[in-house]
Amino acid sequence: ESGEMKRALANRDIRLLGLAFACFTLVTVSIGTYYPTYLNVTLGYSLGRAALISSIAMLMILFSAPMAGWISDRIGSRRLVFSLPFLVLGFLLLFPFRVTGWQIIAVIVVQGLVGGFIPTAAFTAAPELMRKPQLAGMGLAVVLVGQNLGQLLGPIVFGQFVSHIGWIYAGYLLIPVCLVGFISGWLVRIR
């Protein structure tokens, strides 16, 4: 059983999926953590309004996550559904610290709609990548390690970026993280 566990952890594809998910959470948690502060400090929104606007992304995921599962099953590809949204997220990072008014809500809505795709497809792909039902938990554990690394490092790194180079360029520096997420996701050998 120990040898089987080592082989499971040596699975290149599950590690790539874990890396992709780390990139996803690093980006989304960075923006989610700091966007209310940006809206409050830079644009003068009240804390309550800033938090409400930022939470719209999570509200959109209530719709996009089931839609992502349906699309993934319909087109028969997990890889497309957890890889391609990284390109959209990377593109969206050009805007959150440059837009004002209704455009803020538009960017947040699109971010939320795209944000439901990656976790849905990644959590569905993890057990499939492990190839044995009894190793599904180990596959999900690897993805969750990636999630927790992203959640831990994202706000720390992004906060440092903001304090040294400002909001706009800190947002731009998350774009390469999206590209790493796309590439690592695209390299996962799964349908």
PDB file of C-alpha atoms in Angstrom:
ATOM      1  CA  GLU A   1       0.000   0.000   0.000  1.00  0.00           C
ATOM      2  CA  SER A   2       2.890   2.385   0.701  1.00  0.00           C
ATOM      3  CA  GLY A   3       4.285   1.728  -2.792  1.00  0.00           C
ATOM      4  CA  GLU A   4       0.901   2.460  -4.335  1.00  0.00           C
ATOM      5  CA  MET A   5       0.720   5.719  -2.383  1.00  0.00           C
ATOM      6  CA  LYS A   6       4.167   6.739  -3.657  1.00  0.00           C
ATOM      7  CA  ARG A   7       3.156   5.947  -7.237  1.00  0.00           C
ATOM      8  CA  ALA A   8       0.002   7.994  -6.779  1.00  0.00           C
ATOM      9  CA  LEU A   9       1.987  10.987  -5.543  1.00  0.00           C
ATOM     10  CA  ALA A  10       4.468  10.543  -8.400  1.00  0.00           C
ATOM     11  CA  ASN A  11       1.587  11.007 -10.861  1.00  0.00           C
ATOM     12  CA  ARG A  12       2.769  13.904 -13.039  1.00  0.00           C
ATOM     13  CA  ASP A  13      -0.734  14.865 -14.086  1.00  0.00           C
ATOM     14  CA  ILE A  14      -2.154  15.242 -10.592  1.00  0.00           C
ATOM     15  CA  ARG A  15       0.810  17.410  -9.617  1.00  0.00           C
ATOM     16  CA  LEU A  16       0.256  19.607 -12.694  1.00  0.00           C
ATOM     17  CA  LEU A  17      -3.419  19.895 -11.787  1.00  0.00           C
ATOM     18  CA  GLY A  18      -2.410  20.848  -8.234  1.00  0.00           C
ATOM     19  CA  LEU A  19      -0.098  23.534  -9.629  1.00  0.00           C
ATOM     20  CA  ALA A  20      -2.850  24.885 -11.875  1.00  0.00           C
ATOM     21  CA  PHE A  21      -5.212  25.047  -8.912  1.00  0.00           C
ATOM     22  CA  ALA A  22      -2.560  26.801  -6.813  1.00  0.00           C
ATOM     23  CA  CYS A  23      -2.321  29.436  -9.550  1.00  0.00           C
ATOM     24  CA  PHE A  24      -6.099  29.808  -9.627  1.00  0.00           C
ATOM     25  CA  THR A  25      -6.439  30.318  -5.892  1.00  0.00           C
ATOM     26  CA  LEU A  26      -3.407  32.604  -5.712  1.00  0.00           C
ATOM     27  CA  VAL A  27      -5.010  34.940  -8.247  1.00  0.00           C
ATOM     28  CA  THR A  28      -8.614  34.793  -7.062  1.00  0.00           C
ATOM     29  CA  VAL A  29      -7.824  35.009  -3.352  1.00  0.00           C
ATOM     30  CA  SER A  30      -5.416  37.901  -3.959  1.00  0.00           C
ATOM     31  CA  ILE A  31      -8.083  39.891  -5.781  1.00  0.00           C
ATOM     32  CA  GLY A  32     -10.850  38.772  -3.420  1.00  0.00           C
ATOM     33  CA  THR A  33      -8.832  39.748  -0.360  1.00  0.00           C
ATOM     34  CA  TYR A  34      -7.717  43.172  -1.510  1.00  0.00           C
ATOM     35  CA  TYR A  35     -10.419  44.437  -3.852  1.00  0.00           C
ATOM     36  CA  PRO A  36     -12.673  45.748  -1.055  1.00  0.00           C
ATOM     37  CA  THR A  37      -9.661  47.636   0.332  1.00  0.00           C
ATOM     38  CA  TYR A  38      -8.914  49.083  -3.103  1.00  0.00           C
ATOM     39  CA  LEU A  39     -12.522  50.184  -3.574  1.00  0.00           C
ATOM     40  CA  ASN A  40     -12.571  51.747  -0.117  1.00  0.00           C
ATOM     41  CA  VAL A  41      -9.169  53.427   0.008  1.00  0.00           C
ATOM     42  CA  THR A  42      -8.672  54.412  -3.617  1.00  0.00           C
ATOM     43  CA  LEU A  43     -12.199  54.999  -4.912  1.00  0.00           C
ATOM     44  CA  GLY A  44     -13.846  56.067  -1.657  1.00  0.00           C
ATOM     45  CA  TYR A  45     -16.512  53.354  -1.465  1.00  0.00           C
ATOM     46  CA  SER A  46     -17.861  52.614   2.015  1.00  0.00           C
ATOM     47  CA  LEU A  47     -16.545  49.345   3.458  1.00  0.00           C
ATOM     48  CA  GLY A  48     -19.990  47.771   3.258  1.00  0.00           C
ATOM     49  CA  ARG A  49     -20.495  48.741  -0.372  1.00  0.00           C
ATOM     50  CA  ALA A  50     -16.957  47.658  -1.284  1.00  0.00           C
ATOM     51  CA  ALA A  51     -17.494  44.247   0.321  1.00  0.00           C
ATOM     52  CA  LEU A  52     -20.883  43.846  -1.349  1.00  0.00           C
ATOM     53  CA  ILE A  53     -19.499  44.635  -4.801  1.00  0.00           C
ATOM     54  CA  SER A  54     -16.558  42.280  -4.305  1.00  0.00           C
ATOM     55  CA  SER A  55     -18.886  39.479  -3.210  1.00  0.00           C
ATOM     56  CA  ILE A  56     -20.738  39.580  -6.546  1.00  0.00           C
ATOM     57  CA  ALA A  57     -18.034  37.258  -7.934  1.00  0.00           C
ATOM     58  CA  MET A  58     -18.993  34.577  -5.396  1.00  0.00           C
ATOM     59  CA  LEU A  59     -22.658  35.032  -6.255  1.00  0.00           C
ATOM     60  CA  MET A  60     -21.888  34.436  -9.939  1.00  0.00           C
ATOM     61  CA  ILE A  61     -20.107  31.184  -9.090  1.00  0.00           C
ATOM     62  CA  LEU A  62     -23.461  29.831  -7.881  1.00  0.00           C
ATOM     63  CA  PHE A  63     -24.436  29.871 -11.556  1.00  0.00           C
ATOM     64  CA  SER A  64     -21.138  29.197 -13.292  1.00  0.00           C
ATOM     65  CA  ALA A  65     -20.070  26.123 -11.293  1.00  0.00           C
ATOM     66  CA  PRO A  66     -23.093  23.995 -12.278  1.00  0.00           C
ATOM     67  CA  MET A  67     -22.837  25.357 -15.816  1.00  0.00           C
ATOM     68  CA  ALA A  68     -19.162  24.331 -15.911  1.00  0.00           C
ATOM     69  CA  GLY A  69     -20.038  20.788 -14.867  1.00  0.00           C
ATOM     70  CA  TRP A  70     -22.721  20.582 -17.516  1.00  0.00           C
ATOM     71  CA  ILE A  71     -20.387  21.950 -20.216  1.00  0.00           C
ATOM     72  CA  SER A  72     -17.543  19.656 -19.150  1.00  0.00           C
ATOM     73  CA  ASP A  73     -19.795  16.605 -19.404  1.00  0.00           C
ATOM     74  CA  ARG A  74     -21.395  17.826 -22.630  1.00  0.00           C
ATOM     75  CA  ILE A  75     -18.153  18.482 -24.525  1.00  0.00           C
ATOM     76  CA  GLY A  76     -16.396  15.538 -22.892  1.00  0.00           C
ATOM     77  CA  SER A  77     -13.331  17.520 -21.816  1.00  0.00           C
ATOM     78  CA  ARG A  78     -12.147  18.382 -18.338  1.00  0.00           C
ATOM     79  CA  ARG A  79      -8.892  19.903 -19.612  1.00  0.00           C
ATOM     80  CA  LEU A  80     -10.560  22.574 -21.742  1.00  0.00           C
ATOM     81  CA  VAL A  81     -12.835  23.575 -18.876  1.00  0.00           C
ATOM     82  CA  PHE A  82     -10.059  23.980 -16.293  1.00  0.00           C
ATOM     83  CA  SER A  83      -7.418  25.406 -18.681  1.00  0.00           C
ATOM     84  CA  LEU A  84      -9.051  27.939 -20.996  1.00  0.00           C
ATOM     85  CA  PRO A  85     -10.617  30.054 -18.207  1.00  0.00           C
ATOM     86  CA  PHE A  86      -7.084  30.964 -17.101  1.00  0.00           C
ATOM     87  CA  LEU A  87      -6.685  32.941 -20.320  1.00  0.00           C
ATOM     88  CA  VAL A  88      -9.885  34.869 -19.602  1.00  0.00           C
ATOM     89  CA  LEU A  89      -8.822  35.521 -15.996  1.00  0.00           C
ATOM     90  CA  GLY A  90      -5.440  36.749 -17.220  1.00  0.00           C
ATOM     91  CA  PHE A  91      -7.147  39.132 -19.644  1.00  0.00           C
ATOM     92  CA  LEU A  92      -9.504  40.370 -16.907  1.00  0.00           C
ATOM     93  CA  LEU A  93      -6.507  41.309 -14.750  1.00  0.00           C
ATOM     94  CA  LEU A  94      -5.872  44.211 -17.110  1.00  0.00           C
ATOM     95  CA  PHE A  95      -8.977  45.943 -15.753  1.00  0.00           C
ATOM     96  CA  PRO A  96      -9.936  45.688 -12.052  1.00  0.00           C
ATOM     97  CA  PHE A  97      -7.728  48.550 -10.902  1.00  0.00           C
ATOM     98  CA  ARG A  98      -8.389  50.756 -13.932  1.00  0.00           C
ATOM     99  CA  VAL A  99     -12.171  50.704 -14.299  1.00  0.00           C
ATOM    100  CA  THR A 100     -14.781  52.810 -12.506  1.00  0.00           C
ATOM    101  CA  GLY A 101     -18.553  52.873 -12.065  1.00  0.00           C
ATOM    102  CA  TRP A 102     -20.581  50.142 -13.773  1.00  0.00           C
ATOM    103  CA  GLN A 103     -17.398  48.705 -15.317  1.00  0.00           C
ATOM    104  CA  ILE A 104     -16.288  47.525 -11.875  1.00  0.00           C
ATOM    105  CA  ILE A 105     -19.421  45.422 -11.558  1.00  0.00           C
ATOM    106  CA  ALA A 106     -19.033  44.133 -15.126  1.00  0.00           C
ATOM    107  CA  VAL A 107     -15.467  42.948 -14.429  1.00  0.00           C
ATOM    108  CA  ILE A 108     -16.522  41.338 -11.132  1.00  0.00           C
ATOM    109  CA  VAL A 109     -19.466  39.562 -12.794  1.00  0.00           C
ATOM    110  CA  VAL A 110     -17.292  38.137 -15.580  1.00  0.00           C
ATOM    111  CA  GLN A 111     -14.612  37.128 -13.069  1.00  0.00           C
ATOM    112  CA  GLY A 112     -17.244  35.241 -11.081  1.00  0.00           C
ATOM    113  CA  LEU A 113     -18.727  33.588 -14.156  1.00  0.00           C
ATOM    114  CA  VAL A 114     -15.295  32.369 -15.239  1.00  0.00           C
ATOM    115  CA  GLY A 115     -14.245  31.548 -11.673  1.00  0.00           C
ATOM    116  CA  GLY A 116     -16.681  28.665 -11.329  1.00  0.00           C
ATOM    117  CA  PHE A 117     -15.199  26.697 -14.203  1.00  0.00           C
ATOM    118  CA  ILE A 118     -11.707  25.889 -12.915  1.00  0.00           C
ATOM    119  CA  PRO A 119     -12.639  24.391  -9.518  1.00  0.00           C
ATOM    120  CA  THR A 120     -15.540  22.379 -10.929  1.00  0.00           C
ATOM    121  CA  ALA A 121     -13.467  20.764 -13.659  1.00  0.00           C
ATOM    122  CA  ALA A 122     -10.374  20.339 -11.460  1.00  0.00           C
ATOM    123  CA  PHE A 123     -12.263  18.561  -8.681  1.00  0.00           C
ATOM    124  CA  THR A 124     -13.917  16.334 -11.270  1.00  0.00           C
ATOM    125  CA  ALA A 125     -10.632  15.577 -13.025  1.00  0.00           C
ATOM    126  CA  ALA A 126      -8.627  14.696  -9.900  1.00  0.00           C
ATOM    127  CA  PRO A 127     -10.245  11.273  -9.237  1.00  0.00           C
ATOM    128  CA  GLU A 128     -10.134  10.472 -12.961  1.00  0.00           C
ATOM    129  CA  LEU A 129      -6.405  11.165 -13.045  1.00  0.00           C
ATOM    130  CA  MET A 130      -5.752   8.723 -10.198  1.00  0.00           C
ATOM    131  CA  ARG A 131      -7.225   5.834 -12.227  1.00  0.00           C
ATOM    132  CA  LYS A 132      -8.168   3.825  -9.120  1.00  0.00           C
ATOM    133  CA  PRO A 133     -11.190   4.746  -7.013  1.00  0.00           C
ATOM    134  CA  GLN A 134      -9.308   4.085  -3.777  1.00  0.00           C
ATOM    135  CA  LEU A 135      -6.752   6.774  -4.755  1.00  0.00           C
ATOM    136  CA  ALA A 136      -9.339   9.472  -5.516  1.00  0.00           C
ATOM    137  CA  GLY A 137      -8.896  10.982  -2.052  1.00  0.00           C
ATOM    138  CA  MET A 138      -5.153  11.264  -2.577  1.00  0.00           C
ATOM    139  CA  GLY A 139      -5.721  13.048  -5.899  1.00  0.00           C
ATOM    140  CA  LEU A 140      -8.103  15.501  -4.294  1.00  0.00           C
ATOM    141  CA  ALA A 141      -5.589  16.013  -1.470  1.00  0.00           C
ATOM    142  CA  VAL A 142      -2.931  17.084  -3.982  1.00  0.00           C
ATOM    143  CA  VAL A 143      -5.347  19.587  -5.541  1.00  0.00           C
ATOM    144  CA  LEU A 144      -6.240  20.904  -2.076  1.00  0.00           C
ATOM    145  CA  VAL A 145      -2.570  21.324  -1.183  1.00  0.00           C
ATOM    146  CA  GLY A 146      -2.322  23.507  -4.287  1.00  0.00           C
ATOM    147  CA  GLN A 147      -5.422  25.400  -3.179  1.00  0.00           C
ATOM    148  CA  ASN A 148      -4.012  26.064   0.263  1.00  0.00           C
ATOM    149  CA  LEU A 149      -0.632  27.146  -1.090  1.00  0.00           C
ATOM    150  CA  GLY A 150      -2.361  29.631  -3.366  1.00  0.00           C
ATOM    151  CA  GLN A 151      -4.542  30.907  -0.524  1.00  0.00           C
ATOM    152  CA  LEU A 152      -1.522  31.287   1.727  1.00  0.00           C
ATOM    153  CA  LEU A 153       0.895  32.896  -0.720  1.00  0.00           C
ATOM    154  CA  GLY A 154      -1.507  34.990  -2.794  1.00  0.00           C
ATOM    155  CA  PRO A 155      -2.464  37.680  -0.289  1.00  0.00           C
ATOM    156  CA  ILE A 156       1.078  37.889   1.082  1.00  0.00           C
ATOM    157  CA  VAL A 157       2.713  38.280  -2.335  1.00  0.00           C
ATOM    158  CA  PHE A 158       0.004  40.513  -3.781  1.00  0.00           C
ATOM    159  CA  GLY A 159       0.072  42.764  -0.720  1.00  0.00           C
ATOM    160  CA  GLN A 160       3.810  43.227  -1.178  1.00  0.00           C
ATOM    161  CA  PHE A 161       3.330  44.007  -4.864  1.00  0.00           C
ATOM    162  CA  VAL A 162       0.678  46.623  -4.060  1.00  0.00           C
ATOM    163  CA  SER A 163       2.836  48.317  -1.431  1.00  0.00           C
ATOM    164  CA  HIS A 164       5.849  48.505  -3.758  1.00  0.00           C
ATOM    165  CA  ILE A 165       4.429  49.124  -7.253  1.00  0.00           C
ATOM    166  CA  GLY A 166       0.759  50.046  -6.782  1.00  0.00           C
ATOM    167  CA  TRP A 167      -2.573  48.454  -7.587  1.00  0.00           C
ATOM    168  CA  ILE A 168      -2.500  48.436 -11.384  1.00  0.00           C
ATOM    169  CA  TYR A 169       0.939  46.866 -11.770  1.00  0.00           C
ATOM    170  CA  ALA A 170       0.310  44.417  -8.933  1.00  0.00           C
ATOM    171  CA  GLY A 171      -2.727  43.238 -10.907  1.00  0.00           C
ATOM    172  CA  TYR A 172      -0.591  42.928 -14.030  1.00  0.00           C
ATOM    173  CA  LEU A 173       1.912  40.754 -12.160  1.00  0.00           C
ATOM    174  CA  LEU A 174      -0.840  38.191 -11.574  1.00  0.00           C
ATOM    175  CA  ILE A 175      -1.199  37.685 -15.346  1.00  0.00           C
ATOM    176  CA  PRO A 176       1.903  35.435 -15.592  1.00  0.00           C
ATOM    177  CA  VAL A 177       0.441  33.338 -12.765  1.00  0.00           C
ATOM    178  CA  CYS A 178      -2.629  32.794 -14.954  1.00  0.00           C
ATOM    179  CA  LEU A 179      -0.353  31.778 -17.818  1.00  0.00           C
ATOM    180  CA  VAL A 180       1.421  29.227 -15.607  1.00  0.00           C
ATOM    181  CA  GLY A 181      -2.004  27.936 -14.573  1.00  0.00           C
ATOM    182  CA  PHE A 182      -3.064  27.620 -18.207  1.00  0.00           C
ATOM    183  CA  ILE A 183       0.147  25.866 -19.271  1.00  0.00           C
ATOM    184  CA  SER A 184       0.190  23.435 -16.357  1.00  0.00           C
ATOM    185  CA  GLY A 185      -3.505  22.694 -16.862  1.00  0.00           C
ATOM    186  CA  TRP A 186      -3.049  22.228 -20.595  1.00  0.00           C
ATOM    187  CA  LEU A 187      -0.226  19.723 -19.986  1.00  0.00           C
ATOM    188  CA  VAL A 188      -2.480  17.485 -17.859  1.00  0.00           C
ATOM    189  CA  ARG A 189      -3.166  14.315 -19.822  1.00  0.00           C
ATOM    190  CA  ILE A 190      -6.892  13.912 -19.453  1.00  0.00           C
ATOM    191  CA  ARG A 191      -9.870  14.131 -21.747  1.00  0.00           C
TER     192      ARG A 191
END
